[in-house]
Amino acid sequence: MIVYGVALLSACLILGMAMGQILGVLLGVEANVGGVGLAMLLLVFASNSELFKSLTQETAASGIKFWSAMYIPIVVAMAARQNVAAAVDGGLLALSAGVAAVLISFALVPMIAKIGRAAPPDTAQFEE
Amino acid sequence: MDIIESVFIRNNLIVAFAAVGIVMWVSYFLANKLTAGRIHGSAIAIAIGLLAAYWGGIATGGTRGVSDFALLGGIGLMGGGMMRDFAIVATAFGVHLSELKKAGIAGVISIFAGVIVSFIVGAVIAVLFGYTDPAAITTIGAGAVTYIVGPVTGEAIGASDAVITLSVAAGLVKSILVMIGTPMIARHIGLDNPQTAMVFGGMMGTTSGVAAGLAATDPALVPYGAMTATFYTGVGCLLGPSVLFFVVSAMF
């Protein structure tokens, strides 16, 4: 049943969001801390586990894959509902702050990515 | 006219599916015919979405882009946080735990480094523009983190409404630039593997920006980048009104 996969996906999102909300309260923050990331981890665990096999294989899997494939169209709709006019109206200060933050962060990506690769790459390859 | 309008409004989510489908078709057609596949179809679709959002904002004076037109109200639901998060989580299906573990430490470092670097850049620019009030400097710095961290921080430390609005605008500029810039810059920063994608998500942080930027670069990288990016706003909201505000207050 396709709906089993959809239901598993929904359960992961709701659980993850609840965990993110609780984490936010514990940290004293007015925000959901990593709810979506935690939900993704739950789905990764579920899809790698024997226990949930019946919810992640065959037709049930297509219920998850459908939403995964809808991701790009949903992102296009998301782009179409951004407050672009406000970003343009923000003037030179907002523009410089946003542009500079992006450019410097882009430039630092390769440096920080190296930290991960400095850790023994050979052993990682043996595991596979 | 009334009949069409009421059908469109009553079925607005379905209208959105059809409208986005048409935009996708046109975009992929253009990508293949005009650029011979050099520019990703989804990059063109996202650019069309942003242009439409700008037009919607100008024409209606609203804050939700093209979805402020009643006939396209469904775009607001389809592209809203609920559907976006649902689809992002779905992309994690098929992700291998070993890939996540490989970038574990770098991923965590990137989240903190990303928040702090963006904050410093935003704060320095606020100072260059003549701000001397610590609350204003902190709020604008927080806006350069994301457009959610800006107002959360500003309200917590009592910044003025004008400054909070500026911080949101800075965050929006960042988010939009990440959407457009990622496919262009990807090759130069080695963004072609899951580990770098996780670091990228942690450094940039804006979930919308990372989600769209990676989609236009390589959809296979989306789950990795999105996973770290979704922690970023939370960490920003944690550091902004506390540690970062204290440091700025001590300096000004």
mmCIF file of C-alpha atoms in Angstrom:
data_model
loop_
_atom_site.group_PDB
_atom_site.id
_atom_site.type_symbol
_atom_site.label_atom_id
_atom_site.label_comp_id
_atom_site.label_asym_id
_atom_site.label_seq_id
_atom_site.Cartn_x
_atom_site.Cartn_y
_atom_site.Cartn_z
ATOM 1 C CA MET A 1 0.000 0.000 0.000
ATOM 2 C CA ILE A 2 1.346 3.369 -1.086
ATOM 3 C CA VAL A 3 -0.166 5.073 1.915
ATOM 4 C CA TYR A 4 2.053 3.056 4.288
ATOM 5 C CA GLY A 5 5.128 4.813 2.910
ATOM 6 C CA VAL A 6 3.398 8.194 3.064
ATOM 7 C CA ALA A 7 2.342 7.486 6.644
ATOM 8 C CA LEU A 8 5.881 6.509 7.640
ATOM 9 C CA LEU A 9 7.192 9.719 6.075
ATOM 10 C CA SER A 10 4.555 11.735 7.937
ATOM 11 C CA ALA A 11 5.334 10.025 11.225
ATOM 12 C CA CYS A 12 9.048 10.800 10.794
ATOM 13 C CA LEU A 13 8.305 14.474 10.102
ATOM 14 C CA ILE A 14 5.958 14.839 13.076
ATOM 15 C CA LEU A 15 8.315 13.049 15.471
ATOM 16 C CA GLY A 16 11.341 14.970 14.212
ATOM 17 C CA MET A 17 9.524 18.310 14.466
ATOM 18 C CA ALA A 18 8.391 17.489 18.007
ATOM 19 C CA MET A 19 11.975 16.624 18.956
ATOM 20 C CA GLY A 20 13.220 19.872 17.388
ATOM 21 C CA GLN A 21 10.589 21.843 19.284
ATOM 22 C CA ILE A 22 11.532 20.184 22.590
ATOM 23 C CA LEU A 23 15.214 20.847 21.869
ATOM 24 C CA GLY A 24 14.323 24.506 21.289
ATOM 25 C CA VAL A 25 12.503 24.735 24.619
ATOM 26 C CA LEU A 26 15.387 23.015 26.444
ATOM 27 C CA LEU A 27 17.867 25.479 24.921
ATOM 28 C CA GLY A 28 15.564 28.419 25.643
ATOM 29 C CA VAL A 29 15.277 29.324 21.955
ATOM 30 C CA GLU A 30 12.179 30.562 20.149
ATOM 31 C CA ALA A 31 12.777 28.214 17.241
ATOM 32 C CA ASN A 32 12.602 24.627 16.131
ATOM 33 C CA VAL A 33 16.165 23.298 16.420
ATOM 34 C CA GLY A 34 16.855 20.907 13.568
ATOM 35 C CA GLY A 35 13.385 19.337 13.454
ATOM 36 C CA VAL A 36 13.630 18.583 9.744
ATOM 37 C CA GLY A 37 17.168 17.243 10.081
ATOM 38 C CA LEU A 38 16.101 14.941 12.908
ATOM 39 C CA ALA A 39 13.105 13.777 10.853
ATOM 40 C CA MET A 40 15.480 12.965 7.971
ATOM 41 C CA LEU A 41 17.668 10.931 10.321
ATOM 42 C CA LEU A 42 14.607 9.008 11.525
ATOM 43 C CA LEU A 43 13.677 8.176 7.927
ATOM 44 C CA VAL A 44 17.267 7.086 7.183
ATOM 45 C CA PHE A 45 17.207 4.805 10.245
ATOM 46 C CA ALA A 46 13.777 3.419 9.322
ATOM 47 C CA SER A 47 14.761 2.717 5.724
ATOM 48 C CA ASN A 48 17.927 0.906 6.856
ATOM 49 C CA SER A 49 16.163 -1.191 9.491
ATOM 50 C CA GLU A 50 14.599 -4.632 9.197
ATOM 51 C CA LEU A 51 11.768 -3.613 11.500
ATOM 52 C CA PHE A 52 10.217 -1.190 9.001
ATOM 53 C CA LYS A 53 10.856 -3.282 5.906
ATOM 54 C CA SER A 54 7.182 -3.607 5.033
ATOM 55 C CA LEU A 55 6.812 0.205 5.106
ATOM 56 C CA THR A 56 9.814 1.009 2.926
ATOM 57 C CA GLN A 57 9.705 -1.559 0.127
ATOM 58 C CA GLU A 58 7.815 -2.087 -3.119
ATOM 59 C CA THR A 59 4.614 -0.061 -3.397
ATOM 60 C CA ALA A 60 5.058 1.538 0.030
ATOM 61 C CA ALA A 61 8.412 2.913 -1.164
ATOM 62 C CA SER A 62 6.751 4.634 -4.099
ATOM 63 C CA GLY A 63 4.681 6.644 -1.627
ATOM 64 C CA ILE A 64 7.927 8.117 -0.271
ATOM 65 C CA LYS A 65 9.598 8.422 -3.670
ATOM 66 C CA PHE A 66 6.654 10.403 -5.017
ATOM 67 C CA TRP A 67 7.160 13.142 -2.430
ATOM 68 C CA SER A 68 10.899 13.052 -2.945
ATOM 69 C CA ALA A 69 10.328 13.637 -6.669
ATOM 70 C CA MET A 70 7.879 16.474 -5.908
ATOM 71 C CA TYR A 71 10.674 18.233 -4.089
ATOM 72 C CA ILE A 72 11.859 20.402 -7.004
ATOM 73 C CA PRO A 73 8.362 21.574 -8.056
ATOM 74 C CA ILE A 74 7.668 22.406 -4.402
ATOM 75 C CA VAL A 75 10.914 24.384 -4.233
ATOM 76 C CA VAL A 76 9.857 26.291 -7.363
ATOM 77 C CA ALA A 77 6.546 27.162 -5.647
ATOM 78 C CA MET A 78 8.570 28.177 -2.584
ATOM 79 C CA ALA A 79 10.680 30.527 -4.727
ATOM 80 C CA ALA A 80 7.486 32.037 -6.151
ATOM 81 C CA ARG A 81 6.190 32.941 -2.702
ATOM 82 C CA GLN A 82 9.346 34.584 -1.347
ATOM 83 C CA ASN A 83 9.196 38.243 -0.410
ATOM 84 C CA VAL A 84 11.551 39.259 -3.217
ATOM 85 C CA ALA A 85 10.144 42.794 -3.331
ATOM 86 C CA ALA A 86 11.183 43.361 0.306
ATOM 87 C CA ALA A 87 14.697 42.102 -0.411
ATOM 88 C CA VAL A 88 14.983 44.559 -3.298
ATOM 89 C CA ASP A 89 13.536 47.366 -1.139
ATOM 90 C CA GLY A 90 16.043 46.711 1.648
ATOM 91 C CA GLY A 91 18.490 49.123 0.080
ATOM 92 C CA LEU A 92 22.245 49.129 0.014
ATOM 93 C CA LEU A 93 22.812 48.001 3.621
ATOM 94 C CA ALA A 94 20.673 44.855 3.282
ATOM 95 C CA LEU A 95 22.133 44.145 -0.133
ATOM 96 C CA SER A 96 25.761 44.460 0.997
ATOM 97 C CA ALA A 97 25.199 42.441 4.183
ATOM 98 C CA GLY A 98 23.452 39.631 2.297
ATOM 99 C CA VAL A 99 25.888 39.541 -0.627
ATOM 100 C CA ALA A 100 29.017 39.704 1.559
ATOM 101 C CA ALA A 101 27.736 36.965 3.894
ATOM 102 C CA VAL A 102 27.073 34.660 0.941
ATOM 103 C CA LEU A 103 30.379 35.298 -0.849
ATOM 104 C CA ILE A 104 32.514 34.790 2.253
ATOM 105 C CA SER A 105 30.569 31.662 3.277
ATOM 106 C CA PHE A 106 30.940 30.228 -0.248
ATOM 107 C CA ALA A 107 34.693 30.816 -0.061
ATOM 108 C CA LEU A 108 34.999 29.026 3.289
ATOM 109 C CA VAL A 109 33.181 25.841 2.197
ATOM 110 C CA PRO A 110 36.273 24.116 0.697
ATOM 111 C CA MET A 111 38.345 24.912 3.804
ATOM 112 C CA ILE A 112 35.866 23.382 6.236
ATOM 113 C CA ALA A 113 35.155 20.440 3.946
ATOM 114 C CA LYS A 114 38.865 19.619 4.242
ATOM 115 C CA ILE A 115 38.484 19.058 7.986
ATOM 116 C CA GLY A 116 36.330 16.037 7.216
ATOM 117 C CA ARG A 117 38.752 14.707 4.659
ATOM 118 C CA ALA A 118 41.775 15.101 6.938
ATOM 119 C CA ALA A 119 40.278 12.308 9.061
ATOM 120 C CA PRO A 120 41.538 8.895 7.856
ATOM 121 C CA PRO A 121 40.100 8.550 4.339
ATOM 122 C CA ASP A 122 41.541 5.057 3.868
ATOM 123 C CA THR A 123 39.600 3.396 6.664
ATOM 124 C CA ALA A 124 36.409 4.994 5.391
ATOM 125 C CA GLN A 125 36.970 3.357 2.027
ATOM 126 C CA PHE A 126 37.687 -0.043 3.557
ATOM 127 C CA GLU A 127 34.312 0.022 5.310
ATOM 128 C CA GLU A 128 32.577 0.024 1.956
ATOM 129 C CA MET B 1 -15.375 35.451 -15.240
ATOM 130 C CA ASP B 2 -16.898 34.793 -11.829
ATOM 131 C CA ILE B 3 -17.219 31.123 -12.640
ATOM 132 C CA ILE B 4 -13.546 30.759 -13.591
ATOM 133 C CA GLU B 5 -12.475 32.751 -10.556
ATOM 134 C CA SER B 6 -14.493 30.683 -8.126
ATOM 135 C CA VAL B 7 -13.258 27.405 -9.652
ATOM 136 C CA PHE B 8 -9.646 28.604 -9.436
ATOM 137 C CA ILE B 9 -9.971 29.848 -5.879
ATOM 138 C CA ARG B 10 -11.866 26.837 -4.597
ATOM 139 C CA ASN B 11 -9.250 24.480 -6.074
ATOM 140 C CA ASN B 12 -6.242 26.664 -5.445
ATOM 141 C CA LEU B 13 -3.762 23.915 -4.525
ATOM 142 C CA ILE B 14 -4.635 22.013 -7.696
ATOM 143 C CA VAL B 15 -4.209 25.206 -9.732
ATOM 144 C CA ALA B 16 -0.765 25.545 -8.166
ATOM 145 C CA PHE B 17 0.216 21.998 -9.222
ATOM 146 C CA ALA B 18 -0.826 22.791 -12.795
ATOM 147 C CA ALA B 19 0.854 26.205 -12.830
ATOM 148 C CA VAL B 20 4.137 24.872 -11.443
ATOM 149 C CA GLY B 21 3.969 21.970 -13.897
ATOM 150 C CA ILE B 22 3.733 24.414 -16.794
ATOM 151 C CA VAL B 23 6.647 26.467 -15.431
ATOM 152 C CA MET B 24 8.741 23.287 -15.084
ATOM 153 C CA TRP B 25 7.934 22.220 -18.649
ATOM 154 C CA VAL B 26 8.839 25.616 -20.083
ATOM 155 C CA SER B 27 12.033 25.729 -17.999
ATOM 156 C CA TYR B 28 13.270 22.308 -19.048
ATOM 157 C CA PHE B 29 12.397 23.105 -22.659
ATOM 158 C CA LEU B 30 14.460 26.309 -22.485
ATOM 159 C CA ALA B 31 17.314 24.570 -20.678
ATOM 160 C CA ASN B 32 17.568 21.891 -23.359
ATOM 161 C CA LYS B 33 16.969 24.024 -26.458
ATOM 162 C CA LEU B 34 18.637 27.317 -25.576
ATOM 163 C CA THR B 35 21.480 26.264 -23.296
ATOM 164 C CA ALA B 36 21.901 22.665 -24.516
ATOM 165 C CA GLY B 37 21.553 21.485 -20.930
ATOM 166 C CA ARG B 38 24.344 23.683 -19.580
ATOM 167 C CA ILE B 39 21.941 25.461 -17.243
ATOM 168 C CA HIS B 40 19.794 23.087 -15.184
ATOM 169 C CA GLY B 41 16.065 23.246 -15.947
ATOM 170 C CA SER B 42 15.273 23.597 -12.253
ATOM 171 C CA ALA B 43 17.612 26.617 -12.013
ATOM 172 C CA ILE B 44 15.565 28.343 -14.703
ATOM 173 C CA ALA B 45 12.309 27.313 -12.988
ATOM 174 C CA ILE B 46 13.506 28.761 -9.667
ATOM 175 C CA ALA B 47 14.586 31.983 -11.388
ATOM 176 C CA ILE B 48 11.138 32.261 -13.004
ATOM 177 C CA GLY B 49 9.601 31.655 -9.577
ATOM 178 C CA LEU B 50 11.645 34.457 -8.021
ATOM 179 C CA LEU B 51 10.790 36.878 -10.848
ATOM 180 C CA ALA B 52 7.104 36.011 -10.460
ATOM 181 C CA ALA B 53 7.436 36.567 -6.718
ATOM 182 C CA TYR B 54 8.939 40.001 -7.304
ATOM 183 C CA TRP B 55 6.153 40.890 -9.705
ATOM 184 C CA GLY B 56 3.549 39.621 -7.222
ATOM 185 C CA GLY B 57 5.046 41.684 -4.427
ATOM 186 C CA ILE B 58 5.098 44.859 -6.527
ATOM 187 C CA ALA B 59 1.601 44.362 -7.953
ATOM 188 C CA THR B 60 -0.206 43.400 -4.742
ATOM 189 C CA GLY B 61 1.960 45.034 -2.076
ATOM 190 C CA GLY B 62 1.821 41.751 -0.151
ATOM 191 C CA THR B 63 4.620 39.769 1.460
ATOM 192 C CA ARG B 64 4.053 36.319 -0.050
ATOM 193 C CA GLY B 65 5.149 36.856 -3.635
ATOM 194 C CA VAL B 66 2.929 35.565 -6.397
ATOM 195 C CA SER B 67 0.646 33.764 -3.937
ATOM 196 C CA ASP B 68 -0.882 37.106 -2.945
ATOM 197 C CA PHE B 69 -2.815 36.975 -6.196
ATOM 198 C CA ALA B 70 -6.076 35.255 -5.208
ATOM 199 C CA LEU B 71 -6.001 33.028 -8.302
ATOM 200 C CA LEU B 72 -2.541 31.712 -7.392
ATOM 201 C CA GLY B 73 -3.130 31.446 -3.649
ATOM 202 C CA GLY B 74 -2.380 27.718 -3.800
ATOM 203 C CA ILE B 75 1.282 28.482 -4.545
ATOM 204 C CA GLY B 76 1.445 29.709 -0.957
ATOM 205 C CA LEU B 77 0.347 26.319 0.355
ATOM 206 C CA MET B 78 2.370 24.259 -2.122
ATOM 207 C CA GLY B 79 5.546 26.271 -1.455
ATOM 208 C CA GLY B 80 4.885 26.810 2.254
ATOM 209 C CA GLY B 81 6.903 25.434 5.123
ATOM 210 C CA MET B 82 4.744 22.316 5.645
ATOM 211 C CA MET B 83 5.037 20.942 2.104
ATOM 212 C CA ARG B 84 8.657 22.031 1.798
ATOM 213 C CA ASP B 85 9.690 20.198 4.948
ATOM 214 C CA PHE B 86 7.675 17.108 3.968
ATOM 215 C CA ALA B 87 9.407 16.905 0.583
ATOM 216 C CA ILE B 88 12.848 17.633 2.078
ATOM 217 C CA VAL B 89 12.445 14.750 4.545
ATOM 218 C CA ALA B 90 11.352 12.478 1.680
ATOM 219 C CA THR B 91 14.642 13.183 -0.131
ATOM 220 C CA ALA B 92 16.452 11.463 2.752
ATOM 221 C CA PHE B 93 14.988 8.140 1.597
ATOM 222 C CA GLY B 94 17.876 6.119 0.214
ATOM 223 C CA VAL B 95 20.581 8.119 2.003
ATOM 224 C CA HIS B 96 23.362 5.957 3.441
ATOM 225 C CA LEU B 97 24.323 6.378 7.075
ATOM 226 C CA SER B 98 28.004 5.926 6.190
ATOM 227 C CA GLU B 99 27.938 9.101 4.040
ATOM 228 C CA LEU B 100 26.485 11.062 6.945
ATOM 229 C CA LYS B 101 29.102 9.760 9.371
ATOM 230 C CA LYS B 102 31.964 10.726 7.060
ATOM 231 C CA ALA B 103 31.041 14.419 7.231
ATOM 232 C CA GLY B 104 29.905 14.327 10.847
ATOM 233 C CA ILE B 105 32.491 16.572 12.510
ATOM 234 C CA ALA B 106 32.960 18.912 9.548
ATOM 235 C CA GLY B 107 29.175 19.196 9.329
ATOM 236 C CA VAL B 108 28.822 20.244 12.972
ATOM 237 C CA ILE B 109 31.738 22.698 12.717
ATOM 238 C CA SER B 110 30.255 24.203 9.562
ATOM 239 C CA ILE B 111 26.979 25.047 11.351
ATOM 240 C CA PHE B 112 28.723 27.073 14.064
ATOM 241 C CA ALA B 113 31.303 28.547 11.670
ATOM 242 C CA GLY B 114 28.521 29.487 9.251
ATOM 243 C CA VAL B 115 26.440 31.301 11.874
ATOM 244 C CA ILE B 116 29.434 33.162 13.316
ATOM 245 C CA VAL B 117 30.974 34.148 9.958
ATOM 246 C CA SER B 118 27.689 35.462 8.536
ATOM 247 C CA PHE B 119 27.008 37.314 11.778
ATOM 248 C CA ILE B 120 30.417 39.010 11.776
ATOM 249 C CA VAL B 121 30.075 40.019 8.118
ATOM 250 C CA GLY B 122 26.602 41.489 8.712
ATOM 251 C CA ALA B 123 27.717 43.280 11.887
ATOM 252 C CA VAL B 124 30.809 44.772 10.226
ATOM 253 C CA ILE B 125 28.668 46.097 7.368
ATOM 254 C CA ALA B 126 26.219 47.613 9.872
ATOM 255 C CA VAL B 127 29.162 49.418 11.537
ATOM 256 C CA LEU B 128 30.470 50.594 8.140
ATOM 257 C CA PHE B 129 27.025 52.066 7.471
ATOM 258 C CA GLY B 130 27.345 54.102 10.673
ATOM 259 C CA TYR B 131 25.409 52.086 13.256
ATOM 260 C CA THR B 132 26.792 52.388 16.806
ATOM 261 C CA ASP B 133 23.937 50.919 18.875
ATOM 262 C CA PRO B 134 24.861 47.335 19.920
ATOM 263 C CA ALA B 135 21.246 46.127 19.569
ATOM 264 C CA ALA B 136 21.070 47.420 15.970
ATOM 265 C CA ILE B 137 24.483 45.993 15.034
ATOM 266 C CA THR B 138 23.582 42.611 16.534
ATOM 267 C CA THR B 139 20.188 42.506 14.805
ATOM 268 C CA ILE B 140 21.593 43.323 11.362
ATOM 269 C CA GLY B 141 24.360 40.753 11.902
ATOM 270 C CA ALA B 142 21.699 38.210 12.884
ATOM 271 C CA GLY B 143 19.738 39.080 9.721
ATOM 272 C CA ALA B 144 22.794 38.116 7.669
ATOM 273 C CA VAL B 145 22.533 34.704 9.401
ATOM 274 C CA THR B 146 18.939 34.095 8.192
ATOM 275 C CA TYR B 147 15.784 36.143 7.885
ATOM 276 C CA ILE B 148 14.350 34.227 10.846
ATOM 277 C CA VAL B 149 17.320 34.750 13.179
ATOM 278 C CA GLY B 150 17.250 38.523 12.492
ATOM 279 C CA PRO B 151 13.764 39.286 13.859
ATOM 280 C CA VAL B 152 13.992 36.659 16.645
ATOM 281 C CA THR B 153 17.205 38.300 17.880
ATOM 282 C CA GLY B 154 15.975 41.855 17.308
ATOM 283 C CA GLU B 155 12.792 41.307 19.284
ATOM 284 C CA ALA B 156 14.658 39.592 22.125
ATOM 285 C CA ILE B 157 17.145 42.437 22.583
ATOM 286 C CA GLY B 158 14.773 45.331 21.836
ATOM 287 C CA ALA B 159 15.950 46.597 18.443
ATOM 288 C CA SER B 160 13.798 49.147 16.580
ATOM 289 C CA ASP B 161 11.232 48.020 13.992
ATOM 290 C CA ALA B 162 13.175 49.688 11.185
ATOM 291 C CA VAL B 163 16.314 47.732 12.079
ATOM 292 C CA ILE B 164 14.370 44.471 12.313
ATOM 293 C CA THR B 165 12.908 45.098 8.847
ATOM 294 C CA LEU B 166 16.429 45.711 7.519
ATOM 295 C CA SER B 167 17.632 42.461 9.071
ATOM 296 C CA VAL B 168 14.841 40.535 7.330
ATOM 297 C CA ALA B 169 15.779 42.169 4.025
ATOM 298 C CA ALA B 170 19.444 41.192 4.498
ATOM 299 C CA GLY B 171 18.403 37.590 5.179
ATOM 300 C CA LEU B 172 16.166 37.555 2.095
ATOM 301 C CA VAL B 173 19.010 38.855 -0.085
ATOM 302 C CA LYS B 174 21.180 36.038 1.271
ATOM 303 C CA SER B 175 18.540 33.377 0.672
ATOM 304 C CA ILE B 176 17.850 34.500 -2.907
ATOM 305 C CA LEU B 177 21.531 34.815 -3.734
ATOM 306 C CA VAL B 178 22.181 31.261 -2.500
ATOM 307 C CA MET B 179 19.337 29.987 -4.724
ATOM 308 C CA ILE B 180 20.785 31.687 -7.806
ATOM 309 C CA GLY B 181 24.494 31.521 -7.007
ATOM 310 C CA THR B 182 24.910 27.887 -5.921
ATOM 311 C CA PRO B 183 24.761 26.280 -9.390
ATOM 312 C CA MET B 184 27.221 28.873 -10.706
ATOM 313 C CA ILE B 185 29.756 28.497 -7.903
ATOM 314 C CA ALA B 186 29.387 24.748 -7.239
ATOM 315 C CA ARG B 187 32.277 23.606 -9.420
ATOM 316 C CA HIS B 188 34.689 26.149 -7.954
ATOM 317 C CA ILE B 189 34.130 25.127 -4.337
ATOM 318 C CA GLY B 190 34.164 21.375 -4.946
ATOM 319 C CA LEU B 191 30.439 21.003 -4.302
ATOM 320 C CA ASP B 192 29.965 17.653 -6.031
ATOM 321 C CA ASN B 193 29.878 15.102 -3.209
ATOM 322 C CA PRO B 194 27.718 14.397 -0.127
ATOM 323 C CA GLN B 195 30.367 15.506 2.400
ATOM 324 C CA THR B 196 30.911 18.926 0.834
ATOM 325 C CA ALA B 197 27.133 19.285 0.470
ATOM 326 C CA MET B 198 26.747 18.792 4.233
ATOM 327 C CA VAL B 199 29.400 21.435 4.930
ATOM 328 C CA PHE B 200 27.753 23.707 2.364
ATOM 329 C CA GLY B 201 24.355 23.354 4.083
ATOM 330 C CA GLY B 202 25.936 24.166 7.426
ATOM 331 C CA MET B 203 27.852 27.181 6.108
ATOM 332 C CA MET B 204 24.978 28.807 4.189
ATOM 333 C CA GLY B 205 22.181 27.775 6.532
ATOM 334 C CA THR B 206 19.209 29.371 4.831
ATOM 335 C CA THR B 207 16.974 26.325 4.335
ATOM 336 C CA SER B 208 15.132 27.843 1.367
ATOM 337 C CA GLY B 209 18.363 28.976 -0.263
ATOM 338 C CA VAL B 210 20.166 25.682 0.239
ATOM 339 C CA ALA B 211 17.112 23.654 -0.781
ATOM 340 C CA ALA B 212 16.717 25.522 -4.055
ATOM 341 C CA GLY B 213 20.422 26.036 -4.736
ATOM 342 C CA LEU B 214 21.254 22.341 -4.431
ATOM 343 C CA ALA B 215 18.162 21.326 -6.398
ATOM 344 C CA ALA B 216 19.453 23.445 -9.277
ATOM 345 C CA THR B 217 22.974 22.015 -8.922
ATOM 346 C CA ASP B 218 22.467 18.291 -8.350
ATOM 347 C CA PRO B 219 19.281 16.903 -6.773
ATOM 348 C CA ALA B 220 21.259 13.966 -5.332
ATOM 349 C CA LEU B 221 23.026 16.380 -2.968
ATOM 350 C CA VAL B 222 19.802 17.878 -1.562
ATOM 351 C CA PRO B 223 19.307 15.584 1.447
ATOM 352 C CA TYR B 224 22.879 16.089 2.678
ATOM 353 C CA GLY B 225 22.831 19.869 2.451
ATOM 354 C CA ALA B 226 19.314 20.159 3.846
ATOM 355 C CA MET B 227 20.136 17.990 6.850
ATOM 356 C CA THR B 228 22.760 20.397 8.243
ATOM 357 C CA ALA B 229 21.000 23.553 7.040
ATOM 358 C CA THR B 230 17.951 22.803 9.167
ATOM 359 C CA PHE B 231 20.039 23.018 12.355
ATOM 360 C CA TYR B 232 21.494 26.387 11.385
ATOM 361 C CA THR B 233 18.531 28.654 12.140
ATOM 362 C CA GLY B 234 18.126 27.032 15.560
ATOM 363 C CA VAL B 235 21.791 27.557 16.406
ATOM 364 C CA GLY B 236 21.517 31.144 15.123
ATOM 365 C CA CYS B 237 18.502 31.841 17.343
ATOM 366 C CA LEU B 238 20.476 30.361 20.235
ATOM 367 C CA LEU B 239 23.684 32.398 19.745
ATOM 368 C CA GLY B 240 22.232 35.680 18.391
ATOM 369 C CA PRO B 241 20.441 37.177 21.406
ATOM 370 C CA SER B 242 22.950 35.661 23.867
ATOM 371 C CA VAL B 243 26.688 35.202 23.218
ATOM 372 C CA LEU B 244 26.870 37.294 20.047
ATOM 373 C CA PHE B 245 24.908 40.179 21.604
ATOM 374 C CA PHE B 246 27.149 40.128 24.697
ATOM 375 C CA VAL B 247 30.289 40.265 22.557
ATOM 376 C CA VAL B 248 28.950 43.169 20.483
ATOM 377 C CA SER B 249 27.811 45.013 23.636
ATOM 378 C CA ALA B 250 31.293 44.650 25.120
ATOM 379 C CA MET B 251 32.820 46.209 22.010
ATOM 380 C CA PHE B 252 30.466 49.193 21.509
#
